[in-house]
Short mmCIF file of C-alpha atoms and ligand atoms in Angstrom, two decimals:
data_model
loop_
_atom_site.label_atom_id
_atom_site.label_comp_id
_atom_site.label_asym_id
_atom_site.label_seq_id
_atom_site.Cartn_x
_atom_site.Cartn_y
_atom_site.Cartn_z
CA MET A 1 17.36 17.98 -10.85
CA ARG A 2 14.50 19.18 -9.57
CA VAL A 3 12.17 16.76 -7.91
CA LEU A 4 7.99 16.36 -7.76
CA VAL A 5 7.69 14.93 -4.10
CA THR A 6 3.63 13.82 -3.41
CA GLY A 7 2.66 13.74 -0.34
CA VAL A 8 5.42 15.73 0.75
CA ALA A 9 3.77 16.68 4.13
CA GLY A 10 3.40 13.29 5.33
CA PHE A 11 6.97 10.99 7.74
CA LEU A 12 8.06 9.91 4.18
CA GLY A 13 7.67 13.14 1.99
CA SER A 14 9.22 15.15 4.68
CA SER A 15 11.45 13.78 5.54
CA LEU A 16 13.15 12.77 1.92
CA ALA A 17 12.49 16.08 0.70
CA GLU A 18 14.40 17.57 3.49
CA THR A 19 17.41 15.27 2.81
CA LEU A 20 17.43 16.49 -1.08
CA ARG A 21 17.25 19.56 -0.32
CA ALA A 22 20.50 19.32 2.13
CA GLN A 23 22.90 17.76 -1.74
CA GLY A 24 21.20 21.16 -2.98
CA ILE A 25 18.31 19.62 -4.97
CA GLU A 26 15.75 21.65 -6.41
CA VAL A 27 12.16 20.17 -4.21
CA ARG A 28 8.35 20.44 -5.81
CA GLY A 29 6.17 19.19 -2.48
CA VAL A 30 2.82 18.50 -3.26
CA ASP A 31 0.51 17.68 -0.53
CA ALA A 32 -3.64 17.52 0.04
CA PHE A 33 -3.69 17.48 3.58
CA THR A 34 -5.54 15.08 3.61
CA PRO A 35 -7.01 14.69 7.10
CA ASN A 36 -6.35 10.93 8.02
CA TYR A 37 -4.83 12.57 10.31
CA ASP A 38 -4.55 15.73 12.01
CA PRO A 39 -3.59 17.85 9.13
CA ALA A 40 -1.65 20.26 11.92
CA ARG A 41 0.74 17.69 12.07
CA LYS A 42 1.55 17.42 8.45
CA ARG A 43 2.43 21.64 8.47
CA ALA A 44 5.03 21.17 10.87
CA ASN A 45 6.50 18.45 9.25
CA LEU A 46 7.34 20.99 6.74
CA SER A 47 8.41 23.52 9.05
CA ARG A 48 11.54 23.93 8.15
CA LEU A 49 10.74 23.64 4.31
CA LEU A 50 8.80 25.97 4.23
CA ARG A 51 11.51 28.57 5.49
CA ASP A 52 13.79 26.91 2.46
CA PRO A 53 13.33 28.79 -1.13
CA GLY A 54 14.81 25.99 -2.68
CA PHE A 55 11.05 23.95 -1.59
CA GLN A 56 8.18 24.91 -3.17
CA LEU A 57 4.81 23.54 -2.09
CA GLU A 58 1.67 23.47 -3.68
CA GLU A 59 -1.84 22.05 -2.13
CA VAL A 60 -3.32 20.32 -4.36
CA ASP A 61 -5.74 17.21 -4.46
CA LEU A 62 -4.36 15.15 -7.17
CA ARG A 63 -7.64 12.69 -7.42
CA ILE A 64 -9.28 16.20 -9.20
CA ALA A 65 -6.06 18.83 -10.45
CA PRO A 66 -4.43 18.22 -13.52
CA PRO A 67 -1.74 15.84 -13.11
CA GLY A 68 0.29 18.24 -15.84
CA SER A 69 0.10 20.37 -14.22
CA VAL A 70 2.07 19.82 -11.02
CA LEU A 71 4.64 18.27 -12.72
CA GLY A 72 6.24 21.53 -13.03
CA GLY A 73 9.37 21.19 -15.17
CA ALA A 74 10.57 17.88 -12.57
CA THR A 75 13.10 16.03 -13.95
CA HIS A 76 12.01 13.34 -11.31
CA VAL A 77 8.97 12.62 -9.26
CA VAL A 78 8.37 10.39 -6.18
CA HIS A 79 4.72 9.46 -5.62
CA LEU A 80 4.41 8.62 -2.21
CA ALA A 81 0.94 10.68 -1.94
CA ALA A 82 -1.85 8.23 -1.24
CA LEU A 83 -4.08 6.99 1.73
CA PRO A 84 -2.14 4.75 4.30
CA GLY A 85 -2.51 2.55 7.01
CA VAL A 86 -3.97 -1.59 6.72
CA ARG A 87 -6.31 -2.24 9.31
CA PRO A 88 -8.78 0.50 8.35
CA SER A 89 -9.41 -0.09 4.55
CA TRP A 90 -11.79 -2.72 4.88
CA GLY A 91 -15.39 -1.77 4.02
CA GLU A 92 -17.12 2.10 2.97
CA SER A 93 -13.49 3.17 3.43
CA PHE A 94 -11.45 1.22 0.27
CA ARG A 95 -13.46 3.62 -1.72
CA ALA A 96 -11.22 6.32 -0.41
CA TYR A 97 -8.44 4.00 -0.14
CA ALA A 98 -9.41 3.58 -4.45
CA GLU A 99 -9.45 6.86 -4.84
CA HIS A 100 -6.29 7.92 -3.02
CA ASN A 101 -3.93 5.33 -4.07
CA ILE A 102 -5.45 3.67 -7.70
CA LEU A 103 -6.69 5.98 -9.75
CA VAL A 104 -4.22 9.08 -8.17
CA THR A 105 -1.31 6.96 -9.10
CA GLN A 106 -2.99 7.13 -12.56
CA ARG A 107 -3.60 10.28 -12.60
CA LEU A 108 -0.01 10.99 -12.81
CA LEU A 109 1.83 8.58 -14.15
CA GLU A 110 -0.41 9.60 -17.63
CA ALA A 111 0.45 12.56 -17.05
CA ILE A 112 3.76 12.70 -17.69
CA PRO A 113 5.50 12.95 -20.82
CA ARG A 114 6.75 10.43 -23.10
CA GLY A 115 10.51 11.00 -24.31
CA ARG A 116 13.21 11.79 -20.90
CA ALA A 117 12.13 15.05 -20.18
CA VAL A 118 11.13 13.26 -16.66
CA GLU A 119 13.86 10.74 -15.76
CA ARG A 120 12.62 8.78 -13.28
CA VAL A 121 9.73 7.64 -11.31
CA VAL A 122 9.01 5.43 -8.42
CA VAL A 123 6.44 4.82 -7.15
CA ALA A 124 5.53 3.79 -3.23
CA SER A 125 4.80 0.69 -3.01
CA SER A 126 4.56 -1.97 0.60
CA SER A 127 5.36 -4.81 2.37
CA SER A 128 1.79 -5.07 2.81
CA ILE A 129 1.49 -6.45 -1.14
CA TYR A 130 3.21 -9.61 0.05
CA GLY A 131 0.13 -10.98 2.73
CA ALA A 132 1.11 -14.22 3.95
CA PRO A 133 3.51 -14.99 2.09
CA THR A 134 5.49 -18.69 1.58
CA ARG A 135 9.13 -17.02 2.08
CA LEU A 136 11.04 -15.01 5.12
CA PRO A 137 12.67 -13.02 4.30
CA THR A 138 9.91 -12.76 1.27
CA PRO A 139 11.83 -11.92 -2.11
CA GLU A 140 10.16 -9.76 -4.93
CA ASP A 141 9.88 -12.44 -7.18
CA GLU A 142 6.90 -13.86 -4.45
CA LEU A 143 3.21 -14.16 -5.34
CA PRO A 144 1.86 -11.25 -4.96
CA ARG A 145 -1.87 -12.04 -2.95
CA PRO A 146 -2.10 -8.95 -0.24
CA ILE A 147 -4.96 -9.61 2.97
CA SER A 148 -5.80 -6.70 3.42
CA PRO A 149 -7.86 -4.12 0.66
CA TYR A 150 -5.39 -1.65 1.38
CA GLY A 151 -2.92 -4.13 0.09
CA VAL A 152 -4.89 -4.56 -2.68
CA THR A 153 -4.72 -1.06 -3.88
CA LYS A 154 -0.73 -0.98 -3.63
CA LEU A 155 -0.44 -4.00 -5.49
CA ALA A 156 -2.59 -2.05 -8.25
CA THR A 157 0.23 1.15 -8.22
CA GLU A 158 2.76 -1.54 -8.73
CA ALA A 159 0.48 -3.68 -11.83
CA LEU A 160 0.21 0.45 -13.26
CA VAL A 161 3.85 0.74 -12.67
CA HIS A 162 4.36 -2.13 -14.77
CA ALA A 163 1.83 -0.85 -17.62
CA TYR A 164 3.77 2.54 -17.93
CA ARG A 165 6.95 1.09 -17.53
CA HIS A 166 5.88 -1.16 -19.66
CA GLU A 167 3.80 0.05 -22.75
CA ARG A 168 5.00 3.52 -21.93
CA PHE A 169 8.34 3.38 -21.58
CA LEU A 170 8.16 5.03 -18.43
CA PRO A 171 11.65 5.33 -16.74
CA ALA A 172 8.98 4.22 -13.07
CA VAL A 173 9.77 1.33 -10.67
CA SER A 174 8.26 0.71 -7.66
CA LEU A 175 9.65 0.36 -3.94
CA ARG A 176 8.43 -1.90 -1.15
CA TYR A 177 8.44 -0.37 2.22
CA PHE A 178 7.76 -2.33 4.76
CA THR A 179 6.85 -0.60 7.94
CA VAL A 180 9.03 2.77 8.48
CA TYR A 181 9.91 4.64 11.78
CA GLY A 182 11.67 7.38 13.40
CA PRO A 183 10.64 10.40 14.17
CA ARG A 184 7.67 11.84 11.79
CA GLN A 185 5.96 8.28 12.32
CA ARG A 186 1.96 9.12 11.58
CA PRO A 187 0.32 8.65 15.03
CA ASP A 188 -1.37 5.79 13.78
CA MET A 189 1.03 3.91 13.55
CA GLY A 190 2.46 1.47 16.58
CA PHE A 191 5.56 2.65 17.61
CA HIS A 192 4.22 6.03 17.33
CA ARG A 193 1.04 4.15 19.95
CA PHE A 194 2.85 3.29 21.81
CA PHE A 195 4.97 5.83 23.05
CA GLU A 196 2.42 7.91 23.22
CA ALA A 197 0.88 5.64 25.89
CA ALA A 198 3.81 5.28 27.46
CA ARG A 199 4.42 9.41 27.91
CA ARG A 200 1.21 9.13 29.70
CA GLY A 201 1.64 6.21 31.80
CA GLU A 202 -1.41 4.28 30.03
CA PRO A 203 -1.23 1.41 28.18
CA VAL A 204 -0.54 0.03 24.48
CA THR A 205 -3.17 -1.60 23.08
CA VAL A 206 -1.94 -5.61 21.38
CA TYR A 207 -3.22 -6.90 18.32
CA GLY A 208 -3.17 -10.29 19.12
CA ASP A 209 0.12 -12.13 20.91
CA GLY A 210 2.35 -9.34 20.12
CA ARG A 211 4.38 -12.49 18.69
CA GLN A 212 3.95 -11.15 15.02
CA THR A 213 6.80 -9.85 13.44
CA ARG A 214 7.71 -6.60 11.59
CA ASP A 215 11.02 -6.47 8.97
CA PHE A 216 10.98 -2.99 10.67
CA THR A 217 12.50 0.31 8.61
CA TYR A 218 14.43 3.08 9.94
CA VAL A 219 12.97 6.73 8.15
CA ASP A 220 16.29 7.49 7.30
CA ASP A 221 17.40 4.24 5.85
CA ALA A 222 14.72 4.66 3.62
CA VAL A 223 15.32 8.23 2.51
CA SER A 224 18.68 6.48 1.51
CA ALA A 225 16.93 4.07 -0.59
CA THR A 226 14.25 6.39 -2.62
CA ILE A 227 17.29 8.75 -3.57
CA ALA A 228 19.77 5.72 -4.98
CA ALA A 229 16.13 4.94 -7.22
CA LEU A 230 15.95 7.87 -8.33
CA THR A 231 19.06 8.40 -9.69
CA ARG A 232 20.75 4.82 -10.16
CA PRO A 233 20.20 2.27 -12.17
CA VAL A 234 16.68 -0.04 -12.40
CA PRO A 235 16.66 -2.76 -13.92
CA GLU A 236 14.01 -4.64 -12.09
CA VAL A 237 10.54 -2.67 -11.27
CA ALA A 238 9.79 -2.54 -7.81
CA TYR A 239 13.02 -3.72 -4.95
CA ASN A 240 12.05 -4.48 -1.33
CA VAL A 241 13.43 -1.58 1.80
CA GLY A 242 13.42 -3.33 4.26
CA GLY A 243 15.70 -2.15 7.71
CA GLY A 244 16.92 -6.26 8.25
CA ASN A 245 16.07 -5.92 12.06
CA ARG A 246 13.04 -8.28 11.87
CA VAL A 247 12.02 -8.44 15.64
CA SER A 248 8.38 -9.48 17.42
CA LEU A 249 6.13 -6.90 18.83
CA ASN A 250 6.37 -8.52 22.34
CA GLU A 251 10.25 -7.40 21.84
CA VAL A 252 9.99 -4.26 20.44
CA LEU A 253 8.16 -3.55 23.52
CA ASP A 254 10.81 -4.22 25.99
CA THR A 255 13.41 -2.53 24.24
CA MET A 256 11.12 0.79 24.61
CA GLY A 257 10.23 -0.06 28.28
CA ARG A 258 14.73 -0.19 28.36
CA ILE A 259 13.99 3.93 26.95
CA VAL A 260 11.32 5.15 28.57
CA GLY A 261 12.86 3.64 32.03
CA ARG A 262 9.89 1.31 33.31
CA PRO A 263 8.30 -1.93 31.18
CA ILE A 264 4.86 -1.24 29.44
CA GLU A 265 1.58 -2.28 30.58
CA ARG A 266 0.65 -4.52 27.66
CA LYS A 267 -3.70 -4.63 27.21
CA HIS A 268 -4.38 -7.76 24.52
CA VAL A 269 -6.60 -7.79 21.97
CA GLU A 270 -8.23 -9.99 19.31
CA PRO A 271 -5.30 -9.65 16.02
CA GLN A 272 -6.78 -7.33 13.48
CA PRO A 273 -7.77 -8.64 9.72
CA GLY A 274 -5.87 -7.85 7.42
CA ASP A 275 -2.49 -7.29 9.42
CA PRO A 276 -0.10 -9.87 8.20
CA ARG A 277 1.55 -12.56 10.96
CA ASP A 278 5.19 -12.39 9.43
CA THR A 279 6.79 -9.75 7.33
CA ALA A 280 10.52 -10.19 6.32
CA SER A 281 11.88 -8.21 3.55
CA ASP A 282 14.47 -10.34 1.29
CA THR A 283 16.98 -7.18 0.05
CA ARG A 284 19.26 -8.68 -1.77
CA LEU A 285 17.51 -7.40 -4.90
CA ALA A 286 17.90 -3.60 -3.60
CA ARG A 287 21.33 -3.86 -2.25
CA ARG A 288 22.67 -5.09 -5.61
CA ASP A 289 20.85 -2.47 -7.55
CA LEU A 290 20.56 0.77 -5.05
CA GLY A 291 23.59 -0.22 -2.83
CA PHE A 292 21.66 -0.56 -0.22
CA GLU A 293 22.07 -1.06 3.34
CA PRO A 294 20.64 -0.56 6.14
CA ARG A 295 22.73 1.34 8.54
CA THR A 296 19.78 2.01 11.83
CA ALA A 297 20.15 -0.78 14.20
CA LEU A 298 16.17 -0.99 15.97
CA GLU A 299 17.36 0.51 19.12
CA GLU A 300 18.81 3.38 18.17
CA GLY A 301 16.47 4.62 15.46
CA LEU A 302 13.98 3.38 18.59
CA ARG A 303 15.37 5.82 20.73
CA LYS A 304 15.58 8.72 17.72
CA GLN A 305 11.52 8.52 18.16
CA TRP A 306 11.35 8.58 21.19
CA GLU A 307 13.03 11.78 21.57
CA TRP A 308 11.58 13.43 18.63
CA GLN A 309 8.11 11.88 20.64
CA ARG A 310 8.98 14.13 24.27
CA ASN A 311 10.39 17.47 22.30
CA PRO A 312 8.75 17.35 18.42
C1 UGA B 401 2.89 -0.23 7.92
C2 UGA B 401 1.91 1.36 7.37
O1 UGA B 401 1.02 1.59 8.32
C3 UGA B 401 1.46 0.49 5.85
O2 UGA B 401 1.11 2.38 5.59
C4 UGA B 401 2.75 0.19 5.33
O3 UGA B 401 1.83 -0.21 3.91
C5 UGA B 401 3.21 -1.13 6.15
O4 UGA B 401 4.18 -0.44 7.39
C6 UGA B 401 3.96 -1.81 4.92
O5 UGA B 401 5.45 -2.43 5.14
O6 UGA B 401 3.46 -2.27 4.21
P1 UGA B 401 1.64 -1.46 9.69
O7 UGA B 401 2.45 -2.59 9.67
O8 UGA B 401 0.14 -2.37 9.98
O9 UGA B 401 1.52 -0.75 8.44
O10 UGA B 401 2.62 -1.11 10.29
P2 UGA B 401 1.87 -0.40 12.40
O11 UGA B 401 0.70 0.33 12.07
O12 UGA B 401 3.00 0.17 12.85
O13 UGA B 401 2.14 -2.29 12.86
C7 UGA B 401 3.25 -2.77 13.17
C8 UGA B 401 2.13 -3.92 14.73
O14 UGA B 401 1.78 -3.29 15.13
C9 UGA B 401 1.37 -4.64 13.62
O15 UGA B 401 1.47 -5.76 13.92
C10 UGA B 401 0.35 -4.14 14.79
O16 UGA B 401 -1.00 -4.85 14.80
C11 UGA B 401 1.03 -3.74 15.62
N1 UGA B 401 -0.03 -2.58 16.48
C12 UGA B 401 -0.57 -1.41 16.01
C13 UGA B 401 -0.71 -2.96 17.74
O17 UGA B 401 -0.49 -4.32 18.61
N2 UGA B 401 -1.31 -2.23 18.55
C14 UGA B 401 -1.32 -0.63 17.20
O18 UGA B 401 -2.01 0.28 18.23
C15 UGA B 401 -0.59 -0.80 16.64
#
């Protein structure tokens, strides 16, 4: 097994690559080191992997590079490279979202040869494809109606996965990750910002009343689901990957206050356009087919993230 991980320097990519290496699996990673946040952080994510001879890194921008050239004899592909983040995807920045998320996925899927040289392709999707779902927890057959341009690009990547699976018999599957957190979480994401503010003794900025809920997913659980999707039969074209920790932001901030040892001061501002009010994953399909079982409770995961933010 030789796994190509795109977006390997990111939060999920670097965590996945380390777990695969710990299992003795050869990993080839590609990353463009896009400056959506400080690329030095992305390099830091790779520091352990870069000392490992079973890991190979190629710096390429998949918008431009001939994607066939990056496959490098991979038997399995995990496509995580994307421009993430729900709130900044409006306006002029949509062009970049469309290129990084839709165009790159199409180019990569197109480059994978027919036949079974590549045994499985796992593509990162997002809970944001559901928008304002009619059912909570939300099963995979909910009509996807994203409410952010970012969610639209993720829905388009899923549609590409479906098309290549249906017509080109590509063994591809999408995973709908629900707000992943833990060590190495992106600095633009909620928990990272909140702990950072707490560390500095500054108030946190809460979008809206803080009663919005998320089904937060610990990074190791997201990694386990990803590895299962690489290796197990996947009768469905998309699976929810959610931690089963649906809580409000206010509850999260209370827990964070206990962890850092003092209450977290909050500044409430307007809700942000594109932010779903609530997310909750119905993970029955992931349990059935991927053996998915989230293992990390929210407080334990938050403690690990706090440890990392204090001593990266
Ligand atoms: C996250 C990722 O950023 C997306 O890339 C991913 O696709 C998505 O999860 C998903 O699950 O589909 P989000 O849920 O917005 O998006 O994650 P956070 O940035 O951690 O935000 C969580 C909550 O905290 C949101 O309600 C957000 O409005 C709130 N928040 C975030 C604040 O109140 N203040 C902040 O400074 C940041």
